[in-house]
Amino acid sequence: MDIKILGTGCANCDSLEKATQAAVSELAIDAQFEKVTDPGEIASWGVMSTPALVVDDEVVLSGRVPSQDEVAALLADR
Amino acid sequence: MNTITKPKASPTSNAQLWGKLGIVTLLWGLLYKLNRPTWDWLIYQVAGLSEETRLGSAVHFFLFDTTKIFLLLGGIVFAVTVVRSFVTIERTRALLGGRREGAGNVAAAGLGVVTPFCSCSAVPAFIGFVAAGVPLGVTLSFLIASPMVNEVAIVLIFGLFGFKITALYIGFGLLVAILGGFILGKLRLERWVEPFVFETKLRGKTVVPSSDMPWEDRFALGREEVATILKKVWPYVLVGIGIGAAIHGWAPEDFFARWAGSGNPLAVPIAVVVGVPLYSNAAGVMPLVEALAAKGVGMGTVLSFMMAVVALSLPEMILLRRVLKIQLLAIYVGVVGSGIIAVGYLFNAII
């Protein structure tokens, strides 16, 4: 699974990354993480409110920090 | 605030949900009403401090204001977040897409106030707007209005100073955003936007935010947001109230009135220059604003100070530098700064 964290480096982005990493290890998924901080690239995903979570080239969440359980539910659906 | 898949726990019935909200609202109202009498009694009766002493009035100001600001913040942030769950930045952009300058600036300023927006998203939002064809001046109206007319500030000003000052604050804030964006748009400054912004291709479809979110989820969003905001702003609020309490108790009665009253023509620009490097937020500066106003500083001066602290912050400028060349950034700061100064003079003249 290919996971991207989109964010310009604010505290919320770190929280999203932590929640996602916790969810990944909870579900024991094999996933690659990538942090996207370049504003141009973030915008090109169609994301205008950070942080955002991209899973396998699809934006699944943007504009807020979800709980670990919520991320786990999002990942488990795939 | 856009989720595509919403994991649901156990669905609560709507009646239960609204019932709970009603009870919490009543409780909130009761606490708000009891705030002053409780601290009056505890500090002046139980602790035996006199209202006339500096220590007594400073301690009272600190405890009473802390309670009041946190109650107001909790209530406001919850209500605003629930209302804002109906508006998203994607929808705002769609609304602004076909607008021309003029009417577009007015719409952008209005939407800037109601759209949920955090300054850390300013850059992707800027690129998203411009790349989607929203004119530069209209985009800037949005970017100016968003921090300038701050929803937390609106409700706090209403709670502390009443309706008239709140209406003037909103009106002038919108005016600065509309005129500022309009003038910047007329100046044709596209050459001072970093070129990659115009080259950004929006790939695929934009995230479509769920608009059919059930009330339960909207309330949950509100609760989360209250927790996030309180966690983020409480140190600023306590420092602000601490300084406010010190001014309240110890600053000589005529000190501020003499040096920063509405009679001093330099008070407003000085307030703005002092306010820009201070990095706080609306909730943090409000207690300071209240204490300064009570000590006779002109209302316009105080509001200029608050707008400068909230709307022009160094971290946000550093972020915006990634999309705006230094010339345009300087003009942006200049226009917003002059707008804030103009608002200060106007306020001082009419109140």
XYZ file of C-alpha atoms in Angstrom:
429
model
C 0.000 0.000 0.000
C 1.301 3.418 -0.922
C 0.530 6.130 1.610
C 1.216 9.832 1.189
C 0.839 12.480 3.871
C 0.182 15.880 2.295
C 0.981 18.909 4.394
C 3.207 21.976 4.489
C 4.753 20.913 7.767
C 2.387 22.121 10.444
C 1.663 20.287 13.682
C -1.482 18.726 12.230
C 0.545 16.938 9.558
C 2.676 15.228 12.198
C -0.453 14.197 14.089
C -1.922 12.718 10.904
C 1.287 10.833 10.199
C 1.376 9.430 13.723
C -2.256 8.324 13.576
C -1.702 6.696 10.195
C 1.454 4.910 11.260
C -0.297 3.610 14.366
C -3.220 2.406 12.227
C -0.854 0.699 9.793
C 0.928 -1.239 12.505
C -2.420 -2.052 14.166
C -3.653 -3.616 10.910
C -0.211 -5.089 10.126
C -0.303 -3.672 6.583
C 2.789 -3.466 4.420
C 2.910 0.215 3.498
C 5.358 2.782 2.144
C 5.114 6.257 3.581
C 5.890 9.436 1.739
C 5.619 12.985 3.034
C 4.615 15.544 0.441
C 5.484 19.071 1.581
C 5.765 20.865 -1.740
C 2.758 23.229 -1.940
C 2.520 22.906 -5.721
C 2.293 19.153 -5.528
C -0.200 19.288 -2.670
C -2.425 21.630 -4.682
C -2.139 19.447 -7.768
C -3.853 16.659 -5.834
C -6.843 18.987 -5.623
C -6.237 19.407 -1.902
C -6.801 22.895 -0.508
C -6.991 22.191 3.172
C -4.153 20.335 4.802
C -3.322 17.844 6.131
C -4.530 15.278 3.633
C -4.105 11.543 3.327
C -3.526 9.878 -0.041
C -3.777 6.103 -0.274
C -2.796 4.380 -3.519
C -3.047 7.639 -5.469
C -6.466 8.560 -4.161
C -7.219 11.365 -1.705
C -9.211 9.757 1.091
C -9.263 12.539 3.636
C -8.382 16.230 3.842
C -8.584 19.178 6.164
C -8.531 17.520 9.548
C -6.745 15.095 11.775
C -8.667 11.846 12.138
C -8.392 9.435 15.044
C -6.317 6.286 14.707
C -9.518 4.207 14.563
C -10.871 6.321 11.728
C -7.695 5.899 9.687
C -7.762 2.162 10.402
C -11.338 2.001 9.095
C -10.323 3.957 5.976
C -7.374 1.644 5.315
C -9.269 -1.543 6.069
C -11.823 -0.652 3.382
C -9.176 -1.003 0.682
C -13.111 18.714 7.048
C -13.892 16.360 4.264
C -14.219 12.703 4.876
C -15.168 10.400 2.124
C -15.800 7.309 4.146
C -17.336 7.838 7.518
C -16.907 5.025 9.964
C -19.930 4.981 12.212
C -20.111 3.674 15.721
C -23.616 3.286 17.073
C -26.124 5.706 15.546
C -27.754 7.889 18.155
C -31.318 8.955 17.504
C -31.821 12.568 16.489
C -34.102 13.338 19.425
C -31.471 12.110 21.867
C -28.832 14.135 20.084
C -30.747 17.435 20.226
C -31.799 16.697 23.808
C -28.163 16.346 24.803
C -27.292 19.565 22.999
C -30.120 21.355 24.825
C -28.889 20.193 28.223
C -25.280 21.182 27.469
C -26.457 24.610 26.238
C -28.489 25.199 29.408
C -25.552 24.163 31.568
C -23.275 26.474 29.598
C -25.674 29.391 30.046
C -25.899 28.724 33.778
C -22.111 28.645 34.186
C -21.820 31.868 32.189
C -24.398 33.594 34.391
C -22.813 32.314 37.611
C -19.282 33.314 36.605
C -19.261 36.852 38.029
C -21.257 36.228 41.243
C -19.132 33.172 42.039
C -15.793 34.988 41.739
C -17.220 38.070 43.503
C -18.168 35.858 46.413
C -14.996 33.734 46.480
C -12.518 36.604 46.160
C -14.215 39.458 47.989
C -16.070 37.455 50.667
C -14.277 34.136 51.197
C -10.687 35.233 50.486
C -11.371 38.663 51.955
C -9.571 40.670 49.255
C -10.963 44.125 48.681
C -12.280 45.182 45.302
C -10.484 48.488 45.830
C -6.989 46.997 46.122
C -4.776 46.326 43.129
C -4.252 42.712 44.083
C -7.978 42.135 44.601
C -9.054 43.605 41.283
C -6.194 41.926 39.368
C -6.929 38.487 40.820
C -10.626 38.954 40.160
C -9.955 40.060 36.575
C -7.701 37.051 35.986
C -10.071 34.376 37.332
C -13.268 35.925 36.002
C -11.807 36.544 32.560
C -10.173 33.133 32.290
C -13.504 31.455 32.996
C -15.364 33.778 30.661
C -12.943 33.447 27.735
C -12.786 29.650 27.982
C -16.598 29.391 28.205
C -17.021 31.718 25.222
C -14.344 29.904 23.247
C -15.850 26.488 23.854
C -19.345 27.612 22.893
C -18.274 29.657 19.883
C -15.880 27.171 18.385
C -18.476 24.419 18.649
C -21.221 26.491 17.013
C -18.925 27.844 14.301
C -17.587 24.407 13.426
C -21.065 22.920 13.136
C -22.187 25.802 10.879
C -18.982 25.565 8.856
C -19.453 21.862 8.237
C -21.935 23.054 5.597
C -19.344 25.205 3.837
C -16.076 23.929 2.419
C -13.185 25.599 0.691
C -13.842 23.478 -2.416
C -17.399 24.783 -2.629
C -16.170 28.340 -2.071
C -13.733 27.984 -4.942
C -16.469 26.686 -7.194
C -18.603 29.708 -6.248
C -15.760 32.112 -7.047
C -14.645 30.389 -10.247
C -16.716 32.372 -12.723
C -16.647 35.723 -10.931
C -15.206 38.902 -12.319
C -13.352 41.436 -10.238
C -15.610 43.742 -8.285
C -18.520 41.489 -7.449
C -15.977 38.694 -7.116
C -14.045 40.615 -4.476
C -17.206 41.165 -2.444
C -18.141 37.492 -2.654
C -14.592 36.403 -1.836
C -14.406 38.596 1.253
C -17.758 37.312 2.525
C -16.826 33.713 1.861
C -13.425 34.291 3.463
C -15.201 34.868 6.760
C -17.383 31.751 6.694
C -15.101 29.215 5.005
C -13.231 26.938 7.391
C -9.615 27.809 6.832
C -6.352 27.477 8.682
C -3.386 29.689 7.828
C -1.248 26.558 7.381
C -3.432 25.790 4.318
C -2.989 29.289 2.870
C -0.475 28.138 0.260
C -2.293 25.103 -1.192
C -5.509 27.134 -1.129
C -3.850 30.007 -2.974
C -2.514 27.659 -5.660
C -5.825 25.822 -5.859
C -7.740 29.067 -6.397
C -5.374 30.598 -8.941
C -4.840 27.350 -10.861
C -8.620 26.946 -11.109
C -8.913 30.367 -12.720
C -10.053 32.538 -9.815
C -8.590 36.037 -10.525
C -5.577 37.007 -8.388
C -7.303 40.025 -6.816
C -10.347 37.930 -5.869
C -8.102 35.261 -4.350
C -6.310 37.942 -2.325
C -9.647 39.330 -1.065
C -10.355 35.841 0.267
C -6.904 35.536 1.840
C -7.188 38.943 3.539
C -10.736 38.504 4.850
C -10.104 35.099 6.336
C -7.772 36.134 9.176
C -8.939 39.758 9.314
C -12.554 39.070 10.221
C -11.949 36.226 12.592
C -15.023 34.369 13.841
C -13.598 33.916 17.321
C -12.825 37.636 17.472
C -16.378 38.460 16.315
C -18.013 36.613 19.157
C -15.499 37.756 21.772
C -15.906 41.400 20.715
C -19.664 40.939 20.869
C -19.397 39.473 24.376
C -17.089 42.235 25.619
C -18.088 45.392 23.745
C -21.588 44.861 22.366
C -23.335 44.944 19.026
C -22.293 48.312 17.571
C -18.547 47.719 17.833
C -18.944 44.177 16.493
C -20.849 45.395 13.437
C -18.218 48.069 12.789
C -15.428 45.513 13.161
C -17.025 43.171 10.612
C -17.932 46.002 8.247
C -14.485 47.601 8.192
C -12.707 44.234 8.059
C -14.715 43.288 4.955
C -14.083 46.716 3.444
C -10.306 46.323 3.800
C -10.464 42.849 2.222
C -12.688 43.961 -0.681
C -10.784 47.161 -1.488
C -7.377 45.594 -0.826
C -8.054 42.674 -3.182
C -9.639 44.967 -5.765
C -6.671 47.369 -5.817
C -4.132 44.534 -5.879
C -6.081 42.949 -8.741
C -6.111 46.209 -10.731
C -2.355 46.537 -10.370
C -1.900 43.408 -12.536
C 0.688 41.843 -10.285
C 0.594 38.367 -11.808
C 4.283 38.731 -12.726
C 5.090 38.737 -9.010
C 3.447 35.423 -8.361
C 5.887 32.492 -8.488
C 5.489 31.062 -12.024
C 4.936 27.461 -10.884
C 1.534 28.498 -9.481
C 0.163 29.122 -12.968
C 1.766 25.950 -14.271
C 0.203 23.753 -11.619
C -2.142 21.282 -13.256
C -4.991 20.062 -11.140
C -4.946 16.355 -11.717
C -7.991 14.194 -11.419
C -11.107 15.276 -9.644
C -11.132 17.464 -6.590
C -12.024 15.816 -3.331
C -15.762 16.120 -3.098
C -16.624 16.810 0.491
C -19.590 15.010 1.879
C -22.462 17.443 2.211
C -24.925 14.887 3.532
C -23.106 14.431 6.811
C -25.505 13.456 9.617
C -25.917 15.858 12.549
C -24.203 13.402 14.817
C -20.994 13.706 12.783
C -21.264 17.483 12.617
C -21.540 17.636 16.412
C -18.609 15.239 16.726
C -16.561 17.550 14.480
C -17.541 20.476 16.721
C -16.414 18.645 19.855
C -13.100 17.640 18.281
C -12.480 21.194 17.123
C -13.156 22.632 20.601
C -10.603 20.205 22.057
C -8.037 21.018 19.353
C -8.438 24.792 19.628
C -8.407 24.860 23.426
C -5.305 22.673 23.475
C -3.641 25.036 21.028
C -4.609 28.431 22.437
C -4.723 28.008 26.230
C -1.157 29.202 26.891
C -1.773 32.314 24.746
C -5.022 32.984 26.561
C -3.456 32.645 30.020
C -0.510 34.902 29.088
C -2.931 37.409 27.545
C -5.168 37.419 30.602
C -2.121 37.608 32.907
C -0.835 40.730 31.155
C -4.392 42.075 31.037
C -4.765 41.519 34.795
C -1.455 43.267 35.481
C -2.542 46.267 33.395
C -5.924 46.149 35.104
C -4.442 46.205 38.595
C -1.176 48.094 38.302
C -1.058 50.383 35.277
C -1.569 53.974 36.483
C -5.067 55.198 35.745
C -4.112 57.848 33.192
C -0.940 56.300 31.764
C -2.457 54.697 28.679
C -5.109 57.338 28.263
C -2.409 60.010 28.108
C -0.028 58.173 25.774
C -2.397 56.083 23.689
C -5.762 57.809 23.974
C -7.638 58.764 20.835
C -6.036 62.214 21.032
C -2.603 60.918 20.088
C -2.372 60.655 16.285
C 0.604 58.291 16.423
C -1.101 55.744 18.685
C -2.661 53.733 15.841
C 0.458 53.173 13.686
C 2.468 52.350 16.814
C -0.162 49.807 17.854
C 0.117 48.144 14.419
C 3.922 48.104 14.452
C 3.896 46.546 17.927
C 1.166 44.085 16.953
C 2.653 42.517 13.805
C 5.603 40.652 15.378
C 3.448 39.449 18.274
C 2.318 35.979 17.363
C -0.893 35.136 19.125
C -4.477 34.589 18.135
C -7.791 36.341 18.608
C -8.515 34.568 21.892
C -5.093 35.435 23.284
C -5.212 39.169 22.513
C -8.811 39.753 23.596
C -8.096 40.028 27.350
C -5.315 42.483 26.571
C -7.647 44.466 24.328
C -10.292 44.547 27.042
C -7.858 45.755 29.717
C -6.355 48.433 27.445
C -9.784 49.704 26.397
C -10.853 49.881 30.057
C -7.753 51.985 30.792
C -8.741 54.598 28.231
C -6.835 53.529 25.117
C -8.864 54.529 22.057
C -11.154 51.780 20.781
C -9.742 52.151 17.243
C -6.182 51.874 18.520
C -7.060 48.719 20.418
C -8.828 47.169 17.420
C -5.926 48.031 15.094
C -3.607 46.323 17.540
C -5.793 43.225 17.589
C -6.175 43.086 13.802
C -2.401 43.466 13.364
C -1.684 40.608 15.766
C -4.283 38.324 14.181
C -4.143 39.169 10.457
C -0.464 39.860 9.861
C 1.777 37.200 11.294
C 5.363 36.428 10.435
C 4.884 32.639 10.082
C 2.076 33.175 7.577
C 4.192 35.604 5.555
C 7.011 33.057 5.406
C 4.515 30.497 4.074
C 3.089 32.931 1.508
C 6.621 33.754 0.308
C 6.610 30.335 -1.374
C 3.962 31.490 -3.839
C 4.350 35.287 -3.865
C 7.529 37.075 -4.865
C 8.889 39.432 -2.247
C 7.527 42.523 -4.087
C 3.953 41.258 -4.049
C 4.293 40.062 -0.470
C 5.470 43.551 0.531
C 2.550 45.175 -1.305
C 0.140 42.708 0.334
C 1.483 43.565 3.790
C 1.408 47.266 2.907
C -2.219 47.213 1.760
C -3.444 45.161 4.720
C -1.364 47.254 7.153
C -2.697 50.567 5.778
C -6.212 49.166 5.871
C -5.826 48.264 9.526
C -4.411 51.707 10.321
C -7.295 53.376 8.454
C -9.803 51.317 10.442
C -8.111 52.448 13.670
C -8.383 56.142 12.784
C -11.999 55.769 11.653
C -12.949 54.004 14.879
C -11.188 56.575 17.027
C -12.986 59.334 15.129
C -16.521 57.946 15.446
C -16.555 56.383 18.925
